[in-house]
Short mmCIF file of C-alpha atoms in Angstrom, two decimals:
data_model
loop_
_atom_site.label_atom_id
_atom_site.label_comp_id
_atom_site.label_asym_id
_atom_site.label_seq_id
_atom_site.Cartn_x
_atom_site.Cartn_y
_atom_site.Cartn_z
CA MET A 183 -7.93 4.61 41.72
CA THR A 184 -4.73 2.57 41.78
CA VAL A 185 -3.81 -0.86 43.21
CA ASN A 186 -0.53 -2.31 44.50
CA THR A 187 -0.36 -5.87 45.73
CA HIS A 188 2.28 -8.45 46.31
CA ALA A 189 0.99 -11.87 47.22
CA HIS A 190 -1.96 -12.91 49.29
CA ALA A 191 -4.05 -9.77 49.85
CA PRO A 192 -7.07 -8.75 47.75
CA LEU A 193 -6.10 -6.43 44.92
CA PRO A 194 -7.06 -2.77 45.23
CA THR A 195 -7.71 -0.55 42.23
CA HIS A 196 -4.24 -0.43 40.69
CA THR A 197 -2.51 -3.78 40.92
CA LYS A 198 1.11 -4.85 40.61
CA ALA A 199 1.72 -8.47 41.47
CA SER A 200 4.92 -10.43 42.03
CA SER A 201 3.49 -13.78 43.05
CA SER A 202 3.56 -17.35 41.82
CA PRO A 203 0.92 -18.60 39.32
CA SER A 204 -1.01 -20.46 42.02
CA THR A 205 -1.14 -17.40 44.25
CA THR A 206 -2.16 -15.14 41.37
CA GLU A 207 -5.05 -17.41 40.44
CA ALA A 208 -6.28 -17.25 44.03
CA LEU A 209 -6.29 -13.47 44.20
CA THR A 210 -9.50 -11.61 44.82
CA ILE A 211 -9.72 -8.47 42.71
CA SER A 212 -11.22 -5.49 44.50
CA LYS A 213 -14.30 -3.84 43.07
CA GLY A 214 -13.43 -0.71 41.12
CA THR A 215 -9.99 -1.89 39.97
CA THR A 216 -8.88 0.14 36.92
CA LYS A 217 -5.32 -1.07 36.28
CA ILE A 218 -3.66 -4.46 36.71
CA LYS A 219 -0.02 -5.35 36.05
CA ILE A 220 1.33 -8.86 36.59
CA SER A 221 4.84 -9.28 35.20
CA THR A 222 6.02 -12.09 37.45
CA GLY A 223 7.39 -14.28 34.67
CA THR A 224 5.46 -17.21 36.12
CA LEU A 225 2.00 -17.05 34.55
CA LEU A 226 1.15 -20.19 32.60
CA THR A 227 -2.45 -19.28 31.79
CA PHE A 228 -4.65 -16.20 31.93
CA PRO A 229 -5.96 -15.82 35.51
CA LEU A 230 -9.75 -15.72 35.26
CA PRO A 231 -10.11 -13.56 38.41
CA LEU A 232 -8.75 -10.71 36.29
CA LEU A 233 -12.14 -10.60 34.59
CA SER A 234 -13.89 -9.66 37.84
CA PRO A 235 -13.61 -5.86 37.45
CA PHE A 236 -15.18 -6.10 33.99
CA ASP A 237 -17.00 -2.78 34.31
CA THR A 238 -13.99 -0.73 35.55
CA LEU A 239 -10.72 -2.25 34.26
CA THR A 240 -9.10 -0.03 31.61
CA HIS A 241 -5.42 -1.08 31.68
CA LEU A 242 -4.09 -4.66 31.70
CA ASP A 243 -0.37 -5.46 31.51
CA LEU A 244 0.72 -9.11 31.54
CA SER A 245 4.07 -8.54 29.82
CA ASN A 246 7.18 -10.61 30.62
CA ASN A 247 5.39 -13.89 31.20
CA PRO A 248 7.19 -16.13 28.68
CA SER A 249 4.81 -19.09 29.06
CA LEU A 250 1.58 -17.13 28.53
CA SER A 251 0.31 -17.92 25.03
CA HIS A 252 -3.51 -17.77 24.96
CA LEU A 253 -6.40 -15.59 26.08
CA PRO A 254 -9.87 -16.87 26.96
CA ALA A 255 -12.84 -15.87 24.81
CA SER A 256 -14.35 -14.44 27.99
CA ILE A 257 -11.85 -11.56 27.89
CA ALA A 258 -14.56 -9.87 25.82
CA ARG A 259 -16.26 -9.17 29.16
CA LEU A 260 -13.71 -6.40 29.73
CA HIS A 261 -15.79 -3.92 27.78
CA LYS A 262 -14.00 -0.87 29.22
CA LEU A 263 -10.48 -2.14 28.59
CA LYS A 264 -8.49 0.46 26.62
CA ILE A 265 -4.88 -0.70 26.99
CA ALA A 266 -3.59 -4.29 26.83
CA PHE A 267 0.12 -5.17 26.95
CA PHE A 268 1.43 -8.70 26.36
CA SER A 269 5.04 -8.03 25.34
CA SER A 270 7.70 -10.73 25.87
CA CYS A 271 5.11 -13.49 26.18
CA ALA A 272 4.54 -16.51 23.89
CA PHE A 273 1.62 -15.55 21.63
CA THR A 274 2.51 -17.08 18.26
CA THR A 275 -0.94 -16.10 16.96
CA PHE A 276 -2.63 -12.77 17.65
CA PRO A 277 -5.61 -13.62 19.91
CA ALA A 278 -8.80 -12.93 17.97
CA ALA A 279 -10.70 -12.66 21.26
CA LEU A 280 -9.35 -9.12 21.63
CA SER A 281 -11.49 -8.02 18.69
CA GLN A 282 -14.49 -8.30 21.01
CA CYS A 283 -13.09 -5.82 23.55
CA ARG A 284 -15.09 -2.92 22.20
CA SER A 285 -13.16 -0.11 23.94
CA LEU A 286 -9.65 -1.43 23.27
CA GLU A 287 -7.38 1.21 21.70
CA MET A 288 -3.77 0.24 22.47
CA VAL A 289 -2.31 -3.26 22.04
CA ALA A 290 1.29 -4.47 22.43
CA PHE A 291 2.70 -7.90 21.55
CA LYS A 292 6.37 -6.99 21.20
CA SER A 293 8.85 -9.91 21.16
CA ASN A 294 6.42 -12.83 21.16
CA GLY A 295 7.64 -14.89 18.22
CA MET A 296 4.25 -14.18 16.61
CA VAL A 297 3.83 -15.70 13.14
CA SER A 298 0.19 -15.07 12.24
CA ILE A 299 -2.74 -12.70 12.68
CA PRO A 300 -6.22 -13.98 11.78
CA GLU A 301 -8.53 -11.80 9.72
CA HIS A 302 -10.73 -9.55 11.87
CA ALA A 303 -8.57 -10.12 14.97
CA PHE A 304 -7.97 -6.41 15.58
CA PRO A 305 -10.40 -4.38 17.72
CA ARG A 306 -12.16 -1.75 15.61
CA LYS A 307 -11.19 1.17 17.90
CA LEU A 308 -7.49 0.34 17.67
CA ARG A 309 -5.24 3.45 17.72
CA TRP A 310 -1.82 2.04 18.69
CA LEU A 311 -0.54 -1.34 17.46
CA ILE A 312 2.86 -2.55 18.70
CA LEU A 313 4.14 -5.74 17.03
CA THR A 314 7.89 -5.05 17.06
CA ASP A 315 10.30 -8.01 16.98
CA ASN A 316 8.13 -10.90 15.83
CA ARG A 317 8.09 -13.27 12.82
CA LEU A 318 5.15 -11.91 10.87
CA GLN A 319 5.28 -12.29 7.09
CA GLU A 320 1.98 -10.58 6.36
CA LEU A 321 -0.79 -8.50 7.91
CA PRO A 322 -4.50 -9.25 7.61
CA LYS A 323 -6.44 -7.26 5.04
CA SER A 324 -8.93 -6.39 7.77
CA ILE A 325 -6.42 -3.93 9.26
CA GLY A 326 -8.04 -1.50 6.83
CA LEU A 327 -11.12 -1.52 9.05
CA CYS A 328 -9.14 0.14 11.85
CA ALA A 329 -10.00 3.64 10.69
CA GLY A 330 -8.63 5.27 13.86
CA LEU A 331 -5.19 3.63 13.72
CA GLN A 332 -2.55 6.30 14.48
CA LYS A 333 0.64 4.44 15.39
CA CYS A 334 1.73 1.12 13.90
CA MET A 335 5.05 -0.40 14.99
CA LEU A 336 6.14 -3.33 12.83
CA ALA A 337 9.96 -3.17 12.93
CA GLY A 338 11.90 -6.41 13.18
CA ASN A 339 9.47 -8.76 11.46
CA ARG A 340 9.56 -10.62 8.11
CA LEU A 341 6.96 -8.62 6.23
CA ARG A 342 7.24 -8.84 2.44
CA GLY A 343 4.48 -6.35 1.77
CA LEU A 344 1.59 -4.37 3.23
CA PRO A 345 -2.05 -5.02 2.32
CA GLY A 346 -3.56 -2.37 0.06
CA GLU A 347 -6.51 -2.18 2.42
CA MET A 348 -4.20 -0.52 4.94
CA SER A 349 -4.42 2.64 2.83
CA ARG A 350 -7.81 3.20 4.48
CA CYS A 351 -6.05 3.93 7.77
CA ARG A 352 -6.11 7.65 7.03
CA LYS A 353 -5.29 8.67 10.62
CA LEU A 354 -1.94 6.88 10.54
CA GLY A 355 0.75 9.29 11.72
CA LEU A 356 3.60 6.92 12.63
CA LEU A 357 4.61 3.80 10.71
CA ARG A 358 7.73 1.82 11.63
CA LEU A 359 8.73 -0.75 9.00
CA SER A 360 12.49 -1.11 9.59
CA GLY A 361 14.12 -4.52 9.58
CA ASN A 362 11.62 -6.40 7.42
CA GLN A 363 11.73 -8.01 3.95
CA LEU A 364 9.95 -5.29 1.99
CA GLY A 365 10.81 -5.12 -1.70
CA GLU A 366 9.14 -1.72 -1.91
CA VAL A 367 7.27 0.85 0.11
CA PRO A 368 3.75 0.94 -1.37
CA GLU A 369 2.85 4.15 -3.21
CA TRP A 370 -0.25 4.67 -1.08
CA VAL A 371 1.96 5.23 1.98
CA TRP A 372 3.08 8.59 0.57
CA GLY A 373 -0.54 9.70 0.28
CA LEU A 374 -1.50 9.18 3.93
CA PRO A 375 -2.60 12.69 4.96
CA GLU A 376 -1.42 12.57 8.59
CA LEU A 377 1.76 10.51 8.21
CA SER A 378 4.61 12.41 9.88
CA PHE A 379 7.06 9.63 10.82
CA LEU A 380 8.07 6.73 8.57
CA SER A 381 11.04 4.38 8.99
CA TRP A 382 11.94 1.59 6.56
CA ALA A 383 15.71 1.09 6.89
CA GLY A 384 17.04 -2.46 6.77
CA ASN A 385 14.72 -3.69 4.00
CA PRO A 386 15.69 -5.19 0.61
CA CYS A 387 14.16 -2.15 -1.12
CA LEU A 388 17.12 -0.12 0.13
CA VAL A 389 19.71 -2.40 -1.47
CA GLY A 390 20.63 -0.88 -4.80
CA GLY A 391 17.82 1.66 -4.47
CA GLY A 392 15.13 -0.85 -5.43
CA GLY A 393 11.47 -0.16 -4.76
CA SER A 394 9.60 3.01 -3.95
CA GLY A 395 11.17 5.48 -1.61
CA GLY A 396 14.74 5.48 -2.87
CA GLY A 397 17.75 4.31 -0.94
CA ASN A 398 18.06 6.12 2.37
CA GLY A 399 15.24 4.90 4.60
CA SER A 400 13.64 8.29 5.21
CA GLY A 401 12.04 9.63 2.05
CA ASN A 402 9.83 12.62 1.40
CA GLY A 403 7.14 10.81 -0.56
CA SER A 404 8.48 11.38 -4.04
CA GLY A 405 8.98 7.64 -4.56
CA GLY A 406 11.74 8.25 -7.09
CA ASP A 407 14.52 9.99 -5.14
CA GLU A 408 17.59 7.76 -4.99
CA THR A 409 19.87 10.22 -3.21
CA VAL A 410 22.30 8.44 -0.90
CA LEU A 411 22.72 10.09 2.48
CA GLU A 412 26.22 11.10 3.46
CA ASP A 413 28.11 8.87 5.89
CA ILE A 414 29.09 10.66 9.11
CA ALA A 415 32.14 9.57 11.11
CA TRP A 416 31.66 9.41 14.87
CA GLU A 417 34.72 11.60 15.41
CA ASP A 418 33.03 14.35 13.38
CA LEU A 419 30.25 14.60 15.97
CA GLU A 420 30.44 16.68 19.12
CA ILE A 421 27.93 15.31 21.64
CA GLN A 422 26.42 17.89 23.96
CA HIS A 423 23.55 17.61 26.46
CA VAL A 424 20.82 14.96 26.56
CA LEU A 425 17.53 15.99 24.95
CA GLY A 426 15.49 12.97 25.92
CA GLU A 427 15.46 9.26 26.60
CA GLY A 428 13.04 6.52 25.57
CA ALA A 429 12.81 2.76 25.62
CA SER A 430 14.99 2.42 22.53
CA GLY A 431 17.78 4.89 23.23
CA VAL A 432 19.13 8.26 24.38
CA ILE A 433 18.90 11.37 22.18
CA SER A 434 21.44 14.15 22.64
CA LYS A 435 22.04 17.51 21.06
CA GLY A 436 25.17 17.49 18.94
CA ILE A 437 27.23 19.38 16.39
CA TRP A 438 28.23 17.82 13.09
CA LYS A 439 31.67 19.30 12.47
CA ARG A 440 31.42 19.58 8.71
CA SER A 441 34.64 21.58 8.50
CA SER A 442 36.64 18.50 9.55
CA SER A 443 34.70 15.96 7.44
CA PRO A 444 36.19 14.53 4.21
CA SER A 445 34.47 15.37 0.93
CA PRO A 446 31.52 13.07 0.18
CA SER A 447 31.66 10.59 -2.67
CA PRO A 448 29.98 11.68 -5.94
CA ASP A 449 26.78 9.72 -5.26
CA GLN A 450 26.25 11.16 -1.79
CA ALA A 451 24.22 14.20 -0.82
CA LYS A 452 26.27 17.39 -0.69
CA THR A 453 25.78 19.87 2.14
CA PRO A 454 27.49 23.21 2.85
CA ASP A 455 30.92 22.98 4.47
CA VAL A 456 29.74 24.43 7.79
CA ASP A 457 29.09 22.95 11.22
CA LEU A 458 25.47 21.89 11.68
CA PRO A 459 23.33 21.25 14.78
CA VAL A 460 22.06 17.67 14.87
CA ALA A 461 20.26 15.24 17.15
CA VAL A 462 22.21 12.05 17.87
CA LYS A 463 20.49 8.88 19.03
CA VAL A 464 22.46 6.14 20.78
CA PHE A 465 20.52 2.88 20.79
CA LYS A 466 20.24 0.72 23.90
CA GLY A 467 19.76 -2.65 22.22
CA ALA A 468 20.17 -4.69 19.05
CA LEU A 469 16.54 -4.28 17.97
CA THR A 470 14.16 -1.50 18.93
CA SER A 471 10.92 0.00 17.66
CA ASP A 472 13.13 2.00 15.26
CA GLY A 473 14.61 -1.22 13.87
CA SER A 474 18.22 -2.33 14.11
CA PRO A 475 20.85 0.34 14.79
CA LEU A 476 23.36 -1.63 12.69
#
């Protein structure tokens, strides 16, 4: 079931609230509520009434509350919670209380100014971890205990390395590392059996080809390829119809008009002098889950 509410009425099963903090704290949550979203921008603390549907709530979204910075230990009562979003809040430390939510699989703390993550703060069933646009310099070694981790979004932080224990995350299929301070991409990354998407542009390891993975931000796992990708001028692209749109940008089908492109420099990859079909992504903002478009 789903709840929509705006102010003073009890919340049904799928709740969206646009009320003041005092009103939110006074809300009565209906029995059987499965999803709650409160993105009013006015929450100062976690409203304890949100714990009432502890045996049914699966989705909690408190994003866009810039004064919200802590969670109560009692959030562990939400034993069926699978999705928790706290993006654009003020959590400078990842709340360890979430590790006790035994069903939690998807967590987002994008754009929080987060600087630290305690050891063993991650829930063991974690599958998606979204920490884009924070100030993290390191990850806890205990991330290696998240055996089911599939998607890990870390772009736009200050990471200088990845813990070796993360190599145990054998289900990892997507890893976004762009816009950090990585001196290298660890060798174990190339051995992850299910990894199908890796981004690491905008790291020191790409300056002068230093570190594993070469110099182009999208390697094939060889660790020693320093081929420089060819620059493409915007006027050499013919943009056609839109293929899809996501939170970070719009992707369109295009044609790279190779016949009108100048010859590449000697250190750039050479491709046949024929027009090629391409996908062109136009970013919406300065920093996305893909990193910086600059």
